[in-house]
JSON list of C-alpha atoms in Angstrom, two decimals:
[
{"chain": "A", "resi": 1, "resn": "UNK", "atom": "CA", "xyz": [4.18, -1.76, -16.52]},
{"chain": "A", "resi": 2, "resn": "UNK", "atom": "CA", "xyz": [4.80, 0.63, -13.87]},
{"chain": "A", "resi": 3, "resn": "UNK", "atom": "CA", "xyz": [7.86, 2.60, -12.34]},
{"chain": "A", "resi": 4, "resn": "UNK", "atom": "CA", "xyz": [9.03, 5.08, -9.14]},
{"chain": "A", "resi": 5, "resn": "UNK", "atom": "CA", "xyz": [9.84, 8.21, -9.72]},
{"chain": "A", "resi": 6, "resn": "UNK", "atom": "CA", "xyz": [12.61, 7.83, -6.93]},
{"chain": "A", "resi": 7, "resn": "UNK", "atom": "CA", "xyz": [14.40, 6.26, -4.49]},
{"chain": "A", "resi": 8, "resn": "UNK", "atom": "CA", "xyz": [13.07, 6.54, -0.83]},
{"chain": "A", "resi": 9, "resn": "UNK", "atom": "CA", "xyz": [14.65, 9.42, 1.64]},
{"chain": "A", "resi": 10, "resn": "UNK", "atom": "CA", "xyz": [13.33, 8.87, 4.88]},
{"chain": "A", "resi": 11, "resn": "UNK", "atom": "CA", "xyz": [14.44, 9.62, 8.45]},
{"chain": "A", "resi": 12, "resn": "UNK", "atom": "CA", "xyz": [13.88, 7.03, 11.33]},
{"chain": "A", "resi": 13, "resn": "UNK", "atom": "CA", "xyz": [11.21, 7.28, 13.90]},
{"chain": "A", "resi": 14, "resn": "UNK", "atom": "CA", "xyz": [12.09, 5.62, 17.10]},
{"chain": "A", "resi": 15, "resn": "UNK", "atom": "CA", "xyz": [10.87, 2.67, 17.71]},
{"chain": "A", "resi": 16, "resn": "UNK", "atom": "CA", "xyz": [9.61, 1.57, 14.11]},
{"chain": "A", "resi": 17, "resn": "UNK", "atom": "CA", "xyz": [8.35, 3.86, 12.16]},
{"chain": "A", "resi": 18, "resn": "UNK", "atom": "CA", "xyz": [9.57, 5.92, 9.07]},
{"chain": "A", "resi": 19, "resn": "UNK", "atom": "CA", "xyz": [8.80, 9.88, 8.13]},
{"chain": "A", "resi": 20, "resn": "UNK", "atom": "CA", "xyz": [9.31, 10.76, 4.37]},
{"chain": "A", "resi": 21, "resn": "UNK", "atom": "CA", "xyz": [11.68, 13.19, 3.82]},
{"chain": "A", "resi": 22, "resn": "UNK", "atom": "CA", "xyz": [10.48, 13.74, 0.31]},
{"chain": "A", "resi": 23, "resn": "UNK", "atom": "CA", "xyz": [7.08, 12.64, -2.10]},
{"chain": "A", "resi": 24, "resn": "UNK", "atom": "CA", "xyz": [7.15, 8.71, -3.24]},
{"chain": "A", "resi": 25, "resn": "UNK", "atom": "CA", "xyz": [5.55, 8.57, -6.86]},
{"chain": "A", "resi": 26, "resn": "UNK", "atom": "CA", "xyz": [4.62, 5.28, -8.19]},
{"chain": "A", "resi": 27, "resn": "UNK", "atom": "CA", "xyz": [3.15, 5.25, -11.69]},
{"chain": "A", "resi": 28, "resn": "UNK", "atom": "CA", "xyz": [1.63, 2.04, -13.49]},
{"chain": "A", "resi": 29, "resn": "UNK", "atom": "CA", "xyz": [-0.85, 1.54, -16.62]},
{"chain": "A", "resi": 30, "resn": "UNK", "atom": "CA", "xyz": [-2.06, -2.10, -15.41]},
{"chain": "A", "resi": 31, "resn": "UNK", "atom": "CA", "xyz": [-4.86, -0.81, -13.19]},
{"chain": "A", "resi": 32, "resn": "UNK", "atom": "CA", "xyz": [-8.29, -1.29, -14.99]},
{"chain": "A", "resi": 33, "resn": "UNK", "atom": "CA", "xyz": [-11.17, 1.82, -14.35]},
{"chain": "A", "resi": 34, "resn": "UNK", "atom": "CA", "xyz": [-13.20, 0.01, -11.70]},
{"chain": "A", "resi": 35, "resn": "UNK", "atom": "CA", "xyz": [-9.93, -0.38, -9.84]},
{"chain": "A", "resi": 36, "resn": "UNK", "atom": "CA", "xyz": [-8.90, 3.05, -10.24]},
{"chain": "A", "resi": 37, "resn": "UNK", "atom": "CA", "xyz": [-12.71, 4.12, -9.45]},
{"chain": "A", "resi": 38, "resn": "UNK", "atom": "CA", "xyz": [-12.64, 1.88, -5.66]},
{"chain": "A", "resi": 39, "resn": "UNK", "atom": "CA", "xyz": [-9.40, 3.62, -4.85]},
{"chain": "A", "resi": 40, "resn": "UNK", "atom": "CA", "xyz": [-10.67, 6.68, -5.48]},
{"chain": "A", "resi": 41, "resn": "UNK", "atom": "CA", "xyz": [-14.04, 6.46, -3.72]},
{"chain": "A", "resi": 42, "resn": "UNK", "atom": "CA", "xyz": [-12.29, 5.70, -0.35]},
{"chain": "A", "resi": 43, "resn": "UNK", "atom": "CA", "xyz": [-10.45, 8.81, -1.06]},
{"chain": "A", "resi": 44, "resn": "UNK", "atom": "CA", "xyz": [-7.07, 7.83, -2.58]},
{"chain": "A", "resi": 45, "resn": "UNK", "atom": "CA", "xyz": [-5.56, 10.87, -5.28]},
{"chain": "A", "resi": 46, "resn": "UNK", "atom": "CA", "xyz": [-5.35, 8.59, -7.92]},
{"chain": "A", "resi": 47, "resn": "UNK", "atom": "CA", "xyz": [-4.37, 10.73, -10.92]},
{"chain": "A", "resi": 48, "resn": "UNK", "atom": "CA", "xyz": [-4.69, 9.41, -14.50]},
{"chain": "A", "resi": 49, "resn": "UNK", "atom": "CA", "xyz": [-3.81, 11.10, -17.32]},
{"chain": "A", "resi": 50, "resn": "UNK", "atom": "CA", "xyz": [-4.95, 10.40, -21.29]},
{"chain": "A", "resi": 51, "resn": "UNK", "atom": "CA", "xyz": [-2.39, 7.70, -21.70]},
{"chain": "A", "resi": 52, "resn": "UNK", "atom": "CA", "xyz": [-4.19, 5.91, -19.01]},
{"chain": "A", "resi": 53, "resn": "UNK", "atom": "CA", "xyz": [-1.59, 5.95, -16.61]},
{"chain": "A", "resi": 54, "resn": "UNK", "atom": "CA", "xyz": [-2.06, 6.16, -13.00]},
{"chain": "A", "resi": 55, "resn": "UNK", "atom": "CA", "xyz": [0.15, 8.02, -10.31]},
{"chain": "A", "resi": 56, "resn": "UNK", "atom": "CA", "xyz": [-0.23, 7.54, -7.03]},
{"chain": "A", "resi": 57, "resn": "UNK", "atom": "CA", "xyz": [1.99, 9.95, -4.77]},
{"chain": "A", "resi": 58, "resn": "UNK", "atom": "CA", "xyz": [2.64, 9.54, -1.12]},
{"chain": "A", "resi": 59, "resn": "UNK", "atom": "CA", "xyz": [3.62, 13.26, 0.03]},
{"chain": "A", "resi": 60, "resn": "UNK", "atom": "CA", "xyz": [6.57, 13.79, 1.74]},
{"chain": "A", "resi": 61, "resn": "UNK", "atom": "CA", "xyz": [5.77, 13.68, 5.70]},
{"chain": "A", "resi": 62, "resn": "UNK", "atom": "CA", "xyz": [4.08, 10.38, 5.38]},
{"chain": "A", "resi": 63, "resn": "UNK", "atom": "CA", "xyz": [4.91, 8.25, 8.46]},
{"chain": "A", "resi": 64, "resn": "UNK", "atom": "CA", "xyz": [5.32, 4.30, 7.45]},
{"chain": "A", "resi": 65, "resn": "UNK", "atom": "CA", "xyz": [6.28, 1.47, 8.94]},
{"chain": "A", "resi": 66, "resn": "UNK", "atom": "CA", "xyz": [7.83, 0.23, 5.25]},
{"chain": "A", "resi": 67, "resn": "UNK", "atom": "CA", "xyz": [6.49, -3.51, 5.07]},
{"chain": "A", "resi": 68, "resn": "UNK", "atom": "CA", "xyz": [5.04, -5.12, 8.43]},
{"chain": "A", "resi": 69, "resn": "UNK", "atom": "CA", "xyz": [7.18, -7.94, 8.70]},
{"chain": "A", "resi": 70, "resn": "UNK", "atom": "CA", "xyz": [7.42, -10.33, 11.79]},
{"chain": "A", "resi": 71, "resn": "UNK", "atom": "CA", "xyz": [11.06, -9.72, 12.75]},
{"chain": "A", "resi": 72, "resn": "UNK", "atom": "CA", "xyz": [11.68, -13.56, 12.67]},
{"chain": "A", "resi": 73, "resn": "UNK", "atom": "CA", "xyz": [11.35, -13.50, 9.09]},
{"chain": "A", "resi": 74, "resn": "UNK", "atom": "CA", "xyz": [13.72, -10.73, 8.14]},
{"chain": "A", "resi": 75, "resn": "UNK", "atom": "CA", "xyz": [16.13, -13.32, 7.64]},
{"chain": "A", "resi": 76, "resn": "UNK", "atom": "CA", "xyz": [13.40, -14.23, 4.47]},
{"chain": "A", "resi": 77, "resn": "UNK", "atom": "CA", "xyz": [11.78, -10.87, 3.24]},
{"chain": "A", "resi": 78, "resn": "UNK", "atom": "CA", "xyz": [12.94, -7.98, 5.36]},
{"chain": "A", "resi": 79, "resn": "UNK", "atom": "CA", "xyz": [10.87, -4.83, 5.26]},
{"chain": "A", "resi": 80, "resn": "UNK", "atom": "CA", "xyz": [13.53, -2.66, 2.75]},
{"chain": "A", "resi": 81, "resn": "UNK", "atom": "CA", "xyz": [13.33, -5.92, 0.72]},
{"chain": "A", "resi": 82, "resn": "UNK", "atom": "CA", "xyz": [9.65, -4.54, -0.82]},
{"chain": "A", "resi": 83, "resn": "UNK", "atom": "CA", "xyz": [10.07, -1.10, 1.34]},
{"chain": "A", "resi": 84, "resn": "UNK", "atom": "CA", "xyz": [8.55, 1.19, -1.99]},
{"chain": "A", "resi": 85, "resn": "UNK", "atom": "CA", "xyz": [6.13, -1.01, -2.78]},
{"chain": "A", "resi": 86, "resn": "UNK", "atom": "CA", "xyz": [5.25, -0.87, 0.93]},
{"chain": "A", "resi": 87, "resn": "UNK", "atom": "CA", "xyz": [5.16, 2.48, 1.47]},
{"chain": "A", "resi": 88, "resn": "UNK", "atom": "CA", "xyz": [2.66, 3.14, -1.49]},
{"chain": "A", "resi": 89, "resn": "UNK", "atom": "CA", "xyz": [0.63, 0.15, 0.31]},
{"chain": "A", "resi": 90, "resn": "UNK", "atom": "CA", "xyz": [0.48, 1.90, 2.98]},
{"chain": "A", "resi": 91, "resn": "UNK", "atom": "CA", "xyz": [-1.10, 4.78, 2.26]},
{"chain": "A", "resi": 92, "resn": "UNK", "atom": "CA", "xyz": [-3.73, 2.97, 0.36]},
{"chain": "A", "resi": 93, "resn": "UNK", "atom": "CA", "xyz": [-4.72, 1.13, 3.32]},
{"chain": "A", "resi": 94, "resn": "UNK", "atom": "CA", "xyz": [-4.75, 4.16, 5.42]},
{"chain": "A", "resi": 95, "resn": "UNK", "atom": "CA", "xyz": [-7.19, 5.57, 3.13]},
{"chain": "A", "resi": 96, "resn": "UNK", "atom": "CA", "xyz": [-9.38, 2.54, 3.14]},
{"chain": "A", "resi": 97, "resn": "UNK", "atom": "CA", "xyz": [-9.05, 3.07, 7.17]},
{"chain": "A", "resi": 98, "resn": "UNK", "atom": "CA", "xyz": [-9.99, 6.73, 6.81]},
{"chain": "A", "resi": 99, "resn": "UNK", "atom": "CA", "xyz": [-12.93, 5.77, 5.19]},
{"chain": "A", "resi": 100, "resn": "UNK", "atom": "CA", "xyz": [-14.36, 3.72, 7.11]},
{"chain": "A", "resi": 101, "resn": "UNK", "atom": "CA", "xyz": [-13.68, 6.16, 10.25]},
{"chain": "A", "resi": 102, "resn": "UNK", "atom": "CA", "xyz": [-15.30, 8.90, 8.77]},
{"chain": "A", "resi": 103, "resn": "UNK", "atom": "CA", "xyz": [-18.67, 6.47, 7.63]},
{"chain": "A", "resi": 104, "resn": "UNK", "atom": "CA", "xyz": [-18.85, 4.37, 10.57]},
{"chain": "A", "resi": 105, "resn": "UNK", "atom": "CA", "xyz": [-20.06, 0.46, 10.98]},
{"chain": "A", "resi": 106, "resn": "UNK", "atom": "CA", "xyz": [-23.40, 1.03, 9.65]},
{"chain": "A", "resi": 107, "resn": "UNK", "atom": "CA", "xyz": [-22.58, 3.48, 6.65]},
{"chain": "A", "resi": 108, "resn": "UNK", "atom": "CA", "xyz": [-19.54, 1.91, 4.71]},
{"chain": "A", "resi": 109, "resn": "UNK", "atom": "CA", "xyz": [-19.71, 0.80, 2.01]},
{"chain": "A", "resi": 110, "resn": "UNK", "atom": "CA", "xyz": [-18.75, -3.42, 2.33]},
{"chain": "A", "resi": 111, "resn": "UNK", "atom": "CA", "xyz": [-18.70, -3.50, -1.40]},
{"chain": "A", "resi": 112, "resn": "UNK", "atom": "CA", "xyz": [-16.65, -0.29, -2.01]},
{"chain": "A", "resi": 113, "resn": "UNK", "atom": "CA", "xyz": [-14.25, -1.77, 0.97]},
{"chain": "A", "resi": 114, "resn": "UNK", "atom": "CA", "xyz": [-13.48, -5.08, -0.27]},
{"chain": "A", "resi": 115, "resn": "UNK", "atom": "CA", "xyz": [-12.93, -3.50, -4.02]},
{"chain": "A", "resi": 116, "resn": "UNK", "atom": "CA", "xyz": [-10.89, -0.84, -2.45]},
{"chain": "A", "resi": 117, "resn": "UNK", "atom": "CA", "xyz": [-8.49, -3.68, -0.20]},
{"chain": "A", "resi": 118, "resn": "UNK", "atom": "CA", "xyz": [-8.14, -5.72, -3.94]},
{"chain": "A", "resi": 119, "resn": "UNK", "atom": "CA", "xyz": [-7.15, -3.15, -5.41]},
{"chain": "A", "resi": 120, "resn": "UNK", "atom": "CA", "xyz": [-4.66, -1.81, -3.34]},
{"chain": "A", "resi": 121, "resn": "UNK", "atom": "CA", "xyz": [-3.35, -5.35, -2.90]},
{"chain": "A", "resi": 122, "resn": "UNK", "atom": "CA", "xyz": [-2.90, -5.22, -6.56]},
{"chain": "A", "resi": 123, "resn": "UNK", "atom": "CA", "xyz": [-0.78, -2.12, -6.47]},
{"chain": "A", "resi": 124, "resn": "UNK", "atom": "CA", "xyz": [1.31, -3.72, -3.96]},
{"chain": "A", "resi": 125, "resn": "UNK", "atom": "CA", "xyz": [2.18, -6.88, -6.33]},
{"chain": "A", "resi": 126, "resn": "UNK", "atom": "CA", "xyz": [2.51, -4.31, -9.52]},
{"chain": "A", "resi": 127, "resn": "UNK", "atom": "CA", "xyz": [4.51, -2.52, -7.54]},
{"chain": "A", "resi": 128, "resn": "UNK", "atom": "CA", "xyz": [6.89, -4.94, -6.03]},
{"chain": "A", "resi": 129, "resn": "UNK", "atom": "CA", "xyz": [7.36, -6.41, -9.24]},
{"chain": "A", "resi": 130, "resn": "UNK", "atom": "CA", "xyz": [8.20, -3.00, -10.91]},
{"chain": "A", "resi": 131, "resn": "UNK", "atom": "CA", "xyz": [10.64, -2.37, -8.19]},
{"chain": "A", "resi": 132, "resn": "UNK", "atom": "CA", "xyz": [14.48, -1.55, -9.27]},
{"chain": "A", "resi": 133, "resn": "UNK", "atom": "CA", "xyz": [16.53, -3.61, -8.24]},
{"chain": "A", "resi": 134, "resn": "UNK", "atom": "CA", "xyz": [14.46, -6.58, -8.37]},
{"chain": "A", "resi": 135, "resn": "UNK", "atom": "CA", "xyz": [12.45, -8.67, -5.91]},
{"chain": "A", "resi": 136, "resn": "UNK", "atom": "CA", "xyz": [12.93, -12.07, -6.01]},
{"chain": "A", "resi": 137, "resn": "UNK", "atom": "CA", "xyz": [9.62, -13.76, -7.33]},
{"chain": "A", "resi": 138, "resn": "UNK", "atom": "CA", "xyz": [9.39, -15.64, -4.42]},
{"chain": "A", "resi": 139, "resn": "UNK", "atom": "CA", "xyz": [9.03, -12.59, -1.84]},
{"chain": "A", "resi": 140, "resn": "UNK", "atom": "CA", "xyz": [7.20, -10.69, -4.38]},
{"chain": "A", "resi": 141, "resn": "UNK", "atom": "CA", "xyz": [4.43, -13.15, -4.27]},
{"chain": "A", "resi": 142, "resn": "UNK", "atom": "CA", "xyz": [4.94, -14.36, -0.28]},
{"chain": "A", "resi": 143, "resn": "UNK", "atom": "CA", "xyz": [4.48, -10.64, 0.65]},
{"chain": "A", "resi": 144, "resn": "UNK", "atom": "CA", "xyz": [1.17, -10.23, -1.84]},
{"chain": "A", "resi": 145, "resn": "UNK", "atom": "CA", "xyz": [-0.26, -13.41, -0.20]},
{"chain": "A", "resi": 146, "resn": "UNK", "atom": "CA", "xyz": [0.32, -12.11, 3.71]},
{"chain": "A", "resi": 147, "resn": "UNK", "atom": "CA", "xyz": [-1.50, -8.94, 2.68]},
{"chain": "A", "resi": 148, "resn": "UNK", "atom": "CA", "xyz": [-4.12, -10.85, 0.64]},
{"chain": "A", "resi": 149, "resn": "UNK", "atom": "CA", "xyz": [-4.68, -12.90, 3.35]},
{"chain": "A", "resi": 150, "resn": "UNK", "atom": "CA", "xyz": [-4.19, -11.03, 6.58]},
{"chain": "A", "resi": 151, "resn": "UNK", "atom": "CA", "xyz": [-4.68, -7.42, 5.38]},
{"chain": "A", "resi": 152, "resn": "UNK", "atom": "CA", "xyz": [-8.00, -7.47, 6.23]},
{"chain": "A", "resi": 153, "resn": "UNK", "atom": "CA", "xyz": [-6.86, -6.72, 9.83]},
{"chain": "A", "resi": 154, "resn": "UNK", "atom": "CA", "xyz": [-4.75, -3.92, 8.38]},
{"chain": "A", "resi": 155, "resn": "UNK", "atom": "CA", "xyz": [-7.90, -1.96, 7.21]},
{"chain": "A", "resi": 156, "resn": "UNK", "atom": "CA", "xyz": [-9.82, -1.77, 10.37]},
{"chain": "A", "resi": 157, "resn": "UNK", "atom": "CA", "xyz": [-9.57, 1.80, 12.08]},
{"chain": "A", "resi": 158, "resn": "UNK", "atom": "CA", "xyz": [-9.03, 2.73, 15.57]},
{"chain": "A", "resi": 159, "resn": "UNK", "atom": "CA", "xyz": [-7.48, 5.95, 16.60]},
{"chain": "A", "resi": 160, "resn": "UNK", "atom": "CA", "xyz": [-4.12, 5.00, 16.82]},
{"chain": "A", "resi": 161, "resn": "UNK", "atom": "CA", "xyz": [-3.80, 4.15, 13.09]},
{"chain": "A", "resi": 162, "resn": "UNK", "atom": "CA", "xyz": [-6.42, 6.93, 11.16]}
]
């Protein structure tokens, strides 16, 4: 079971992106230690305390673009439908990115990479289902499968997105 700390507070950055006006904290205790370790070797600050609880904060300055949606399916999931649960996601990929940036092709770690992407996709789902108010099971598990499909796309770096 997991929870946010807060609600989002974020101002608009024309055309689609988001700058938080404040830190996002997202706490759960249903990661398991390899899942915690993956996150952390790609350079996530994944904090966990003796109650085995992990917090993941995204700092305040953090520029989203809440949940990548195809604007012909807003009328399904729109991005402030799962936008927390987003956000976190977010920054979890962008560390996977960073990663991989900094090692290059030949270095990474393909292991580390694909533990890191599962696990992050796993915070994502935790997340969305710990979300207040609720997410209806359906989008809950329609956004998980785009991400655990197509977010392998997502975690490729280029200079644009590091």
């Amino acid at each position: 079971m997991g929870k946010f700390t807060n609600k989002i507070l974020a101002e608009f950055q024309p055309p689609r992106k988001w700058k938080l006006g404040r830190d996002l904290v997202y706490t759960t205790t249903d990661l398991y230690a390899n899942e915690v370790k993956a996150l952390k070797d790609v350079g996530v600050a994944v904090v966990r305390d003796t109650n085995k609880t992990e917090t993941i904060t995204v700092s305040s300055g953090f520029i989203t673009d809440l949940a990548s949606t195809p604007r012909i399916l807003w009328a399904f999931i729109a991005p402030f439908d799962v936008a927390r649960a987003a956000i976190v996601h977010d920054l979890l990929y962008k560390s996977i990115r960073q990663y991989r940036w900094k090692k290059g092709l030949i270095e990474e770690d393909k292991e580390l990479i694909k533990n890191a992407k599962k696990a992050s996709d796993k915070v994502f789902l935790l997340a969305m289902k710990d979300a207040e108010p609720k997410v209806s099971g359906w989008k809950i598990y329609s956004a998980w499968k785009a991400v655990d499909l197509f977010g392998r796309w997502s975690i490729i770096p280029n200079e644009k997105n590091i």
